[in-house]
Each structure stands twice: as structure tokens, then as C-alpha cells.
Coordinates of C-alpha atoms in Angstrom, one line a residue:
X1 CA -22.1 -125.4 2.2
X2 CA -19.0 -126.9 3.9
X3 CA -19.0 -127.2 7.7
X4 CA -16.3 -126.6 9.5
X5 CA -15.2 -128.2 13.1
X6 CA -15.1 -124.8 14.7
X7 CA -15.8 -121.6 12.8
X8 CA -13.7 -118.5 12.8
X9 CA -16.3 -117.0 15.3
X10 CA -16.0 -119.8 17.2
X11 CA -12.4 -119.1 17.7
X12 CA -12.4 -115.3 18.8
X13 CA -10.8 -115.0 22.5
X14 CA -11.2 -112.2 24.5
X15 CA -9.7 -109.0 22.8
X16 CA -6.5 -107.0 25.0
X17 CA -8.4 -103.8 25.7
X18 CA -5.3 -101.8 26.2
X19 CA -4.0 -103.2 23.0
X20 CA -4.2 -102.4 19.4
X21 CA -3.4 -98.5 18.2
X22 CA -4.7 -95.3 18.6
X23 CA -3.6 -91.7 18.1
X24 CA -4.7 -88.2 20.7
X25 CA -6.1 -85.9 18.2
X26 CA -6.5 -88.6 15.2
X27 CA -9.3 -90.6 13.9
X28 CA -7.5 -94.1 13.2
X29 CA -8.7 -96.6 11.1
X30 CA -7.9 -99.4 8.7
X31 CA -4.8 -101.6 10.6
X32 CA -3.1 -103.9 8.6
X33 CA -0.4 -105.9 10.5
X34 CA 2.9 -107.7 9.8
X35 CA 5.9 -108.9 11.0
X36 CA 9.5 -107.1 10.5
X37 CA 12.6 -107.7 9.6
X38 CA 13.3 -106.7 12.9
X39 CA 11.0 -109.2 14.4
X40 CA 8.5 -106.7 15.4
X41 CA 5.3 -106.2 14.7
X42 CA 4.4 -103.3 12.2
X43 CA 1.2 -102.3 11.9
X44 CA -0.2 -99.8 8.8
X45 CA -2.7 -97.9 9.3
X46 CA -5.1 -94.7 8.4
X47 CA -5.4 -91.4 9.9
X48 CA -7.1 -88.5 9.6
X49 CA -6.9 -85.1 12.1
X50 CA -10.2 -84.7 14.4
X51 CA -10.4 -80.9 13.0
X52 CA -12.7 -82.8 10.4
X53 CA -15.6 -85.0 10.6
X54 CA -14.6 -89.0 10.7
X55 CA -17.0 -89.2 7.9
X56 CA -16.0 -87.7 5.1
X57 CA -12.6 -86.4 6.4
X58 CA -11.0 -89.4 5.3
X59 CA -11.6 -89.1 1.6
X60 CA -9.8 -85.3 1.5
X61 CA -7.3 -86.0 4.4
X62 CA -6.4 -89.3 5.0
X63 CA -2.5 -90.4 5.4
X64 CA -1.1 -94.0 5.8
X65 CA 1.3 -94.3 8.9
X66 CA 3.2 -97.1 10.4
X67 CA 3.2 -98.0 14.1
X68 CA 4.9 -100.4 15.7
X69 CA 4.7 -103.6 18.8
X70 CA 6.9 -106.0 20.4
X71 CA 3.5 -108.2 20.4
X72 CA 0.6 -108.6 18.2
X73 CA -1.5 -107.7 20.5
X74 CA 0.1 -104.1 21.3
X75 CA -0.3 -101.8 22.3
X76 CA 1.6 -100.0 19.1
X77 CA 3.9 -97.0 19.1
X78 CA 3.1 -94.2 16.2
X79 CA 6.7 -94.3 14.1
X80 CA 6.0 -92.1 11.1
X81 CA 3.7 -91.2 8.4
X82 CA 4.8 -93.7 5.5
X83 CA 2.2 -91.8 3.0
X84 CA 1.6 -88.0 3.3
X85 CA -0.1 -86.0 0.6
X86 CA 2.0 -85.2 -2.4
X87 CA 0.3 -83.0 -4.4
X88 CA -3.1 -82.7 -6.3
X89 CA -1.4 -83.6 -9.2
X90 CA -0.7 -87.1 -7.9
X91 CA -4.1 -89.6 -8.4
X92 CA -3.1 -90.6 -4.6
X93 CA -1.9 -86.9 -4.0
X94 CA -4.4 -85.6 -1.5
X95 CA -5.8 -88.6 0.8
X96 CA -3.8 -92.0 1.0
X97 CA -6.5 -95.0 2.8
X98 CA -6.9 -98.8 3.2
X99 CA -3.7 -100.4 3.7
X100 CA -3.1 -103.6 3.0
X101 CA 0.5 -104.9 4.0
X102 CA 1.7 -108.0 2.6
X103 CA 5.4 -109.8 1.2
X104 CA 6.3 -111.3 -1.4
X105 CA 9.7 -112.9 -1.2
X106 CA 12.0 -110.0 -0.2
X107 CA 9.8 -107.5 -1.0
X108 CA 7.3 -105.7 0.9
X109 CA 4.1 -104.5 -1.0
X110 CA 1.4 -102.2 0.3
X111 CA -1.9 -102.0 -1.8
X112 CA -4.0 -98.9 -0.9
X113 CA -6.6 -96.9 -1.8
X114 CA -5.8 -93.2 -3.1
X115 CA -7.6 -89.8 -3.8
X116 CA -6.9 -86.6 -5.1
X117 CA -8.8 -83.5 -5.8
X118 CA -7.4 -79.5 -7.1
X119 CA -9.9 -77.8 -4.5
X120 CA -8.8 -76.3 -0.8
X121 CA -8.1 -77.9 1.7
X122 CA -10.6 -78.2 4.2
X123 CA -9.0 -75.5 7.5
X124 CA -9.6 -76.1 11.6
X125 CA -13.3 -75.1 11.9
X126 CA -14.4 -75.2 8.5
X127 CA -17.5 -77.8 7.8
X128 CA -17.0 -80.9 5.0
X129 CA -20.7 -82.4 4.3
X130 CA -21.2 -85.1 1.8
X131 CA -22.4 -82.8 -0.3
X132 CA -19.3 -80.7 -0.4
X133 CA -17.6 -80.4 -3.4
X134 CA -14.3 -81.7 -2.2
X135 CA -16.6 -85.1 -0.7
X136 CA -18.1 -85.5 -4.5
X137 CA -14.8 -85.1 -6.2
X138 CA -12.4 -87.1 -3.8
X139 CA -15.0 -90.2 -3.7
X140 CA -15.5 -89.9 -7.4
X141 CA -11.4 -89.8 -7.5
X142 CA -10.8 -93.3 -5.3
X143 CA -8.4 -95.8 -7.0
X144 CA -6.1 -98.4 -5.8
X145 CA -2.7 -98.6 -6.1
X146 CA 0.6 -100.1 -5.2
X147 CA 3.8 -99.4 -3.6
X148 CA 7.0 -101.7 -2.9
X149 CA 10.0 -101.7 -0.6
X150 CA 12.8 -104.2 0.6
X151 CA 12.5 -103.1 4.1
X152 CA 9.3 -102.6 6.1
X153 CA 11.4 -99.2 7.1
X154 CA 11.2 -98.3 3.6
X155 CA 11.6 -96.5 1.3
X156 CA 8.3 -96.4 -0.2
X157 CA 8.3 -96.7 -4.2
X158 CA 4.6 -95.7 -4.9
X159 CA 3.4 -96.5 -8.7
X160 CA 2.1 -93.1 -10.3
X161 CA -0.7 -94.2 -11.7
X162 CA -3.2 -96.5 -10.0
X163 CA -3.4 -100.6 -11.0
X164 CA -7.1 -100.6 -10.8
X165 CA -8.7 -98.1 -12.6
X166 CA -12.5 -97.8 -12.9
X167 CA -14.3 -98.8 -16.3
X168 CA -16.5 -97.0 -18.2
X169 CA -20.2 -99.3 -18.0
X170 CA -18.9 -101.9 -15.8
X171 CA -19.8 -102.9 -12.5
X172 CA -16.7 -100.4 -11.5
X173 CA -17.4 -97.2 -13.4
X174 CA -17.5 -95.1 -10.0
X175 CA -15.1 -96.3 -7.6
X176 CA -12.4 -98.9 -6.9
X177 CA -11.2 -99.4 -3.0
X178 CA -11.0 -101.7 -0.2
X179 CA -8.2 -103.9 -1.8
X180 CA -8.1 -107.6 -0.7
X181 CA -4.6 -109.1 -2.4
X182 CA -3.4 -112.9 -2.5
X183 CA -0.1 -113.3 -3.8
X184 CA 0.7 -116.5 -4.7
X185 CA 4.5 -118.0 -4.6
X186 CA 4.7 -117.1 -8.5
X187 CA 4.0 -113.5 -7.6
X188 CA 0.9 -113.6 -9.4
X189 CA -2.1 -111.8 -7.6
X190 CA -5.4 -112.7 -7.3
X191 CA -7.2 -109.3 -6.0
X192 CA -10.8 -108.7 -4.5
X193 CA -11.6 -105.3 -4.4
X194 CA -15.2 -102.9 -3.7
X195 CA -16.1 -101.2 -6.1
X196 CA -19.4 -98.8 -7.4
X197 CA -21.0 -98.0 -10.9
X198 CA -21.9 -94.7 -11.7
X199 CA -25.3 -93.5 -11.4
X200 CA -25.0 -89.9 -11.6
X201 CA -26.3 -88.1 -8.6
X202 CA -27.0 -91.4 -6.7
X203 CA -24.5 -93.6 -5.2
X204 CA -24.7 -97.0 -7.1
X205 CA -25.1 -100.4 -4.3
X206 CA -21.3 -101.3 -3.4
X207 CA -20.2 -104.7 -5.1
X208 CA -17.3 -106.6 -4.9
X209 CA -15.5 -107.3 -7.8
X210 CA -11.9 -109.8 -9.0
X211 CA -9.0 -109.2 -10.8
X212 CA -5.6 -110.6 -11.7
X213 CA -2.6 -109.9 -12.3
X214 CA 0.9 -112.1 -13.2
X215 CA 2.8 -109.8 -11.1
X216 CA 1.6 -107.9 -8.1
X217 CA 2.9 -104.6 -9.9
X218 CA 0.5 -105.3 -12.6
X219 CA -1.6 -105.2 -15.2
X220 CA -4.4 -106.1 -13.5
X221 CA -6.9 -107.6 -15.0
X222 CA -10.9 -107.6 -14.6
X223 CA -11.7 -111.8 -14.5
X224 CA -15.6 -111.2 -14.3
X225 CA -17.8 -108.8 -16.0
X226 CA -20.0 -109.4 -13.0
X227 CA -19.3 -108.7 -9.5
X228 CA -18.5 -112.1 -7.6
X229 CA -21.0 -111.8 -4.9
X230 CA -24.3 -110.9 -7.0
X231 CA -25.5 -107.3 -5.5
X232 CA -29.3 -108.8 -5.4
X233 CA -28.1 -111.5 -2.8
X234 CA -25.2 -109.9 -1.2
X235 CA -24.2 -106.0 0.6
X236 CA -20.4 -106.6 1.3
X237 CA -17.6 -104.2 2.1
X238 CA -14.2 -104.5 3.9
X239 CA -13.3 -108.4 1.8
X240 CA -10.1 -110.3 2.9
X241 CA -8.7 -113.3 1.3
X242 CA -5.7 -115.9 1.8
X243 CA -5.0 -118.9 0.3
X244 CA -5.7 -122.6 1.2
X245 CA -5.4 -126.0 0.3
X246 CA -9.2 -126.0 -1.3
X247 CA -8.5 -122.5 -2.6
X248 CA -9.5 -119.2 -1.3
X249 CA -11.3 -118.1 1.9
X250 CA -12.6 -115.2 2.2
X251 CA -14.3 -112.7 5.6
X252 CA -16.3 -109.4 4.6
X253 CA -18.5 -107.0 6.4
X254 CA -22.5 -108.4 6.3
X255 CA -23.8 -104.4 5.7
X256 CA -27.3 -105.3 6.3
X257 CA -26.8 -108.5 8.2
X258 CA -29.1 -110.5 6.4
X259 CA -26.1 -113.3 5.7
X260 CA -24.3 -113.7 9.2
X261 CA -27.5 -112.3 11.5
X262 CA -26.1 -109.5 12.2
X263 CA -25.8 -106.2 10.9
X264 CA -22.6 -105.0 10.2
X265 CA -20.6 -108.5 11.6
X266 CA -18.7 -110.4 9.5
X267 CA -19.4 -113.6 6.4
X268 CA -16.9 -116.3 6.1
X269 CA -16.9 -117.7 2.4
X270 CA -14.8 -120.0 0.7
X271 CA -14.1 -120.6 -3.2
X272 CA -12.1 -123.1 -5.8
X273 CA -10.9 -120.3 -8.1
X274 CA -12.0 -116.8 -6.6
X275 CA -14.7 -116.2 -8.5
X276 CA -17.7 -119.0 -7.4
X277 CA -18.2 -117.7 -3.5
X278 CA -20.4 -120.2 -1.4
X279 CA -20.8 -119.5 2.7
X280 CA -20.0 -121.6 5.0
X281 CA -22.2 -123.7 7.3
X282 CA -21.8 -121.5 9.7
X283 CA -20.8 -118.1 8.0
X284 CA -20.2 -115.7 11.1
X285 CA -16.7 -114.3 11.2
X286 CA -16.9 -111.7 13.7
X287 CA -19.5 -109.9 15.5
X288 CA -19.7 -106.2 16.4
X289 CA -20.4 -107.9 20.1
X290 CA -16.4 -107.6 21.5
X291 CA -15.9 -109.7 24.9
X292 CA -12.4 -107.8 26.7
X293 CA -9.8 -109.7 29.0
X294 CA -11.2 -107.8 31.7
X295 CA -14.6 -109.8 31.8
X296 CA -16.4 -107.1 30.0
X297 CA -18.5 -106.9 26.8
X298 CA -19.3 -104.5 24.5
X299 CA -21.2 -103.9 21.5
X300 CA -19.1 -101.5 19.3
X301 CA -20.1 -98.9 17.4
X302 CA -18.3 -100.0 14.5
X303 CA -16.3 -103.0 13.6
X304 CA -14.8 -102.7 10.0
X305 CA -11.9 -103.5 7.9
X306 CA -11.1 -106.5 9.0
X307 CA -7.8 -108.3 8.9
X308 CA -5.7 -111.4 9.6
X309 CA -2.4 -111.6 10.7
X310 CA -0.7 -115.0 9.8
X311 CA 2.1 -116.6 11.9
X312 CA 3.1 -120.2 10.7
X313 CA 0.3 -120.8 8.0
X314 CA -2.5 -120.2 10.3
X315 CA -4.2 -117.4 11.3
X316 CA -3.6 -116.1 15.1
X317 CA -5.1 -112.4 15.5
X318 CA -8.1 -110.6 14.2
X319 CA -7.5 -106.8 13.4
X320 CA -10.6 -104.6 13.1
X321 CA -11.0 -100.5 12.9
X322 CA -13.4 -99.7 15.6
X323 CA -15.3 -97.2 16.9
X324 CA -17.2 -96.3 20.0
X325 CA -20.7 -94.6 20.4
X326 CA -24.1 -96.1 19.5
X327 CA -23.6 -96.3 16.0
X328 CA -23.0 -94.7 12.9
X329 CA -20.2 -92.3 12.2
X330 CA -21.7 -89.2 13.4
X331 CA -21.7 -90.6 16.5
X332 CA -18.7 -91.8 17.0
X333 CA -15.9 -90.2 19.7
X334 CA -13.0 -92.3 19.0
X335 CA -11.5 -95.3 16.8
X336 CA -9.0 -97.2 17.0
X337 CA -7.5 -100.5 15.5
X338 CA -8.5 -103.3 18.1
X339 CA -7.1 -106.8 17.9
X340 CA -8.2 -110.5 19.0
X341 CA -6.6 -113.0 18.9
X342 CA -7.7 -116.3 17.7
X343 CA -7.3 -119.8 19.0
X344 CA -5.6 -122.4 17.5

């Protein structure tokens, strides 16, 4: 284990609570944050309409939008749906999820999770279930994919096919999501992703696996035949990863808590090459415990997807999807994407 002077958690000051981004009438979900051309900061996001459940709604009806803040902290402005469904014809065409916003050079490039499905649509009043047909068949449908654009404005040039297909027998027979990029100054891509084997009626333990690719727009290759964080040792979701001097770092969500202490907070990992993972000293990222800049604390419902915004080669503001209520989904009023920001 390394040990490092102050740890990420270490770092968290108190989060704006009138900052961040939320939507009347929307669940919100999944912020992703970046700086402009316009020198503004431009944050993509999920959301799905509160006629359905938050959980599943998202897998049949979620849509990627962009919002936008004169300051990292917010609080952001809705500016337009940048991925609406397409079509059920489209492997993204019905539900659009996970952003990821990054640039390379010139070019702006989104990674994202996608879903489609050739039943209804699910209408105001109507109940979705897990067990609904349209659930099964948009999980068993999620893929990741890529779009590009020379402006953060766009146009949106989304791939039709997804770069990171599931594999028959592998690790990722089921499911691929949550994409965690790092593109390198080549334009190579070093990509951590979730993903699930099939296991019939049961849903198989969530992994994360790692791919590459020479060019972010693929092919995209598998680089272990093994997940990277063994599934005996380690429940992860929600993985983010940038570049160092030493190599990679890397935060996740701790599912059952038994790594960080907590369930549901965050692991802070480092690696050489992407692949060997070891925690740090201290491996606590985050904690679902938020203290406000009002002298108030609370312990959130949920604190997921996190993500790091970068100014200057360090990182300055944690993102997070959050939620309020006691816990769990079903219990859940609102969400939002929250921000802290971090000390130098």
C-alpha cells in the first residue's frame, strides 16, 4: 500500500448546497463536468421523467442532456437534451445513460452507456417492475458507446454500433456500462468499464473489467480475461480513472463497504499499468456522510457516479449523483448531481 500525505477524503470541503443540477419533474443522475470553449462550465448529465420509477425508469427512458455554469460549483442551467431516443432500431435508440465527458485535442468525446428495446413505451400511470419485460430486455440490451464533436455545442456524431460489446463466456457476457476512459496524449484509451456475466434468470455479481483501444473511436480491446478487481475480494460500481506520474489512479463505489468502511462510500486505488489495482493506505474517497457550507451534515441517500473535474493537472471538485431519503431507490424523492470541491 502507498500512503499518501493527505487522502482524497481528507481533502473534501464543504459541498455548495445550492449548487450542482437538478431538474422539476426529472430524476437527474450521472454529472459529468467540463470546461467550454466558451469558458463555462458544461455539465452532462442523465434524466429520466418522474411519471416512472427512478429505478428501473432509467434503463427504458433515460436521455443525456447538457447544463451549463459560470462556476464549477453551480448552480447549472438545463440547455438541451444532447441525446434523445432515436428509434428502437438504434442499439442506444431507446435510453441514452452514464456520461462521461472528456477531450482529446480538439475534439470532444462523450462515452455513454446505451439501450434499446422494440416493446411500448412505458405511459403516465403505467407500472415498470424489474420484472417487466421492457426492465429484462433494456438491461440485457446495455452497451457503451461513443460520440464526438468539435464543439461542446455540438453536433453530436454518435457511432451506430457500440465499442464495447458483451462476449459470449466472458466475465462480460450480460452487460457492459459505467464507462471510465483515459485518453492518453497519443489518443489511445485505456477504458474501465462494469460489466455482468450471464446467468440466466439471476443477475451475475457486477465486476469491473479493462480494455484498450489505439484510438478513442476504437476497436476496443478486452486486455484481461479476468476482471481487474477479483469479484471474491471486491463489489465495485461507478470506477473513474486519470492518469499520473506512477500510472493510473482510480475511485469506485465500495457496494458492501467492506474496503473503505462504509457501505456504499468510495475506494481510492492506484495501478502501474491498469490492470494490477492495489488500495491505498488509506482507501476512502468519499463518504455518503456530506458536510454543507451552511454548517450542516447529512447522510445521503445515495452517493454514486462519481466524478472529477480537472483544472491545471489537479483535481479541484468532486461530482456525485445523489439522492435524498433513507436509502435505497424506492425511497428516494429527489436526485440531483451535487459537487465538492476539493482542496489543493
Amino acid at each position: 500500500m502507498i500512503a499518501l500525505t493527505r487522502s482524497l477524503y481528507e481533502k473534501l470541503l464543504p459541498a455548495p448546497k445550492n449548487g450542482g443540477f437538478r431538474m422539476e419533474g426529472y430524476w437527474v443522475w450521472c454529472g459529468s463536468v467540463i470546461k467550454g470553449e466558451d469558458g463555462r462550465f458544461h455539465m452532462f448529465a442523465s434524466r429520466w421523467p418522474k411519471h416512472l420509477p427512478f429505478h428501473p425508469g432509467w434503463l427504458v427512458a433515460s436521455e443525456i442532456v447538457r447544463a451549463v455554469s459560470d462556476t464549477p460549483e453551480g448552480p447549472y442551467e438545463f440547455q438541451e437534451v444532447v441525446f434523445p431516443a432515436r428509434g428502437a432500431e438504434y442499439w442506444d435508440g431507446r435510453s441514452s445513460h452514464n456520461p462521461h465527458i472528456t477531450k482529446h485535442g480538439d475534439t470532444y468525446v462523450l462515452y455513454y452507456m446505451g439501450s434499446t428495446s422494440p416493446l411500448p413505451d412505458v405511459a403516465p400511470g403505467e407500472s415498470l417492475g424489474l420484472s417487466d419485460p421492457r426492465t429484462i430486455v433494456a438491461r440485457a440490451n446495455k452497451r457503451i458507446g461513443v460520440a464526438t464533436a468539435k464543439s461542446v455545442f455540438g453536433p453530436w456524431e454518435r457511432k451506430d454500433a457500440p465499442v464495447m460489446p458483451t462476449r459470449p463466456g466472458k466475465f462480460d457476457s450480460f452487460l457492459t456500462s459505467n464507462p471510465a476512459p483515459c485518453i492518453h496524449e497519443d489518443g489511445s484509451v485505456l477504458l474501465i468499464y462494469k460489466a455482468r456475466r450471464y446467468e440466466g434468470n439471476v443477475h451475475g455479481k457486477m465486476t469491473i473489467g479493462a480494455a484498450r483501444a489505439d484510438h478513442y473511436l476504437g476497436p476496443y480491446r478486452v486486455v484481461s480475461e479476468e476482471p481487474v478487481f477479483p469479484p471474491s475480494e471486491f463489489h465495485l460500481e461507478d470506477p473513474f480513472i486519470w492518469k499520473t506520474e506512477q500510472g493510473y489512479e482510480l475511485i469506485a463505489k465500495d457496494m458492501d463497504g467492506n474496503i473503505c468502511g462504509e457501505k456504499h462510500a468510495g475506494i481510492h486505488a492506484y495501478s502501474a499499468n491498469g490492470l494490477d489495482w492495489k488500495l491505498f493506505d488509506h482507501p476512502k474517497a468519499y463518504s455518503r456522510v456530506v458536510r454543507w457550507d451552511d454548517g450542516s451534515t447529512t447522510t445521503m441517500g445515495s452517493f454514486e457516479r462519481p466524478f472529477l473535474l480537472f483544472q491545471d493537472g489537479r483535481p479541484t471538485h468532486l461530482f456525485a449523483a445523489t439522492a435524498d431519503g433513507p436509502g435505497g431507490f424506492q425511497n428516494a424523492e429527489n436526485t440531483w448531481n451535487m459537487v465538492i470541491p476539493i482542496a489543493p
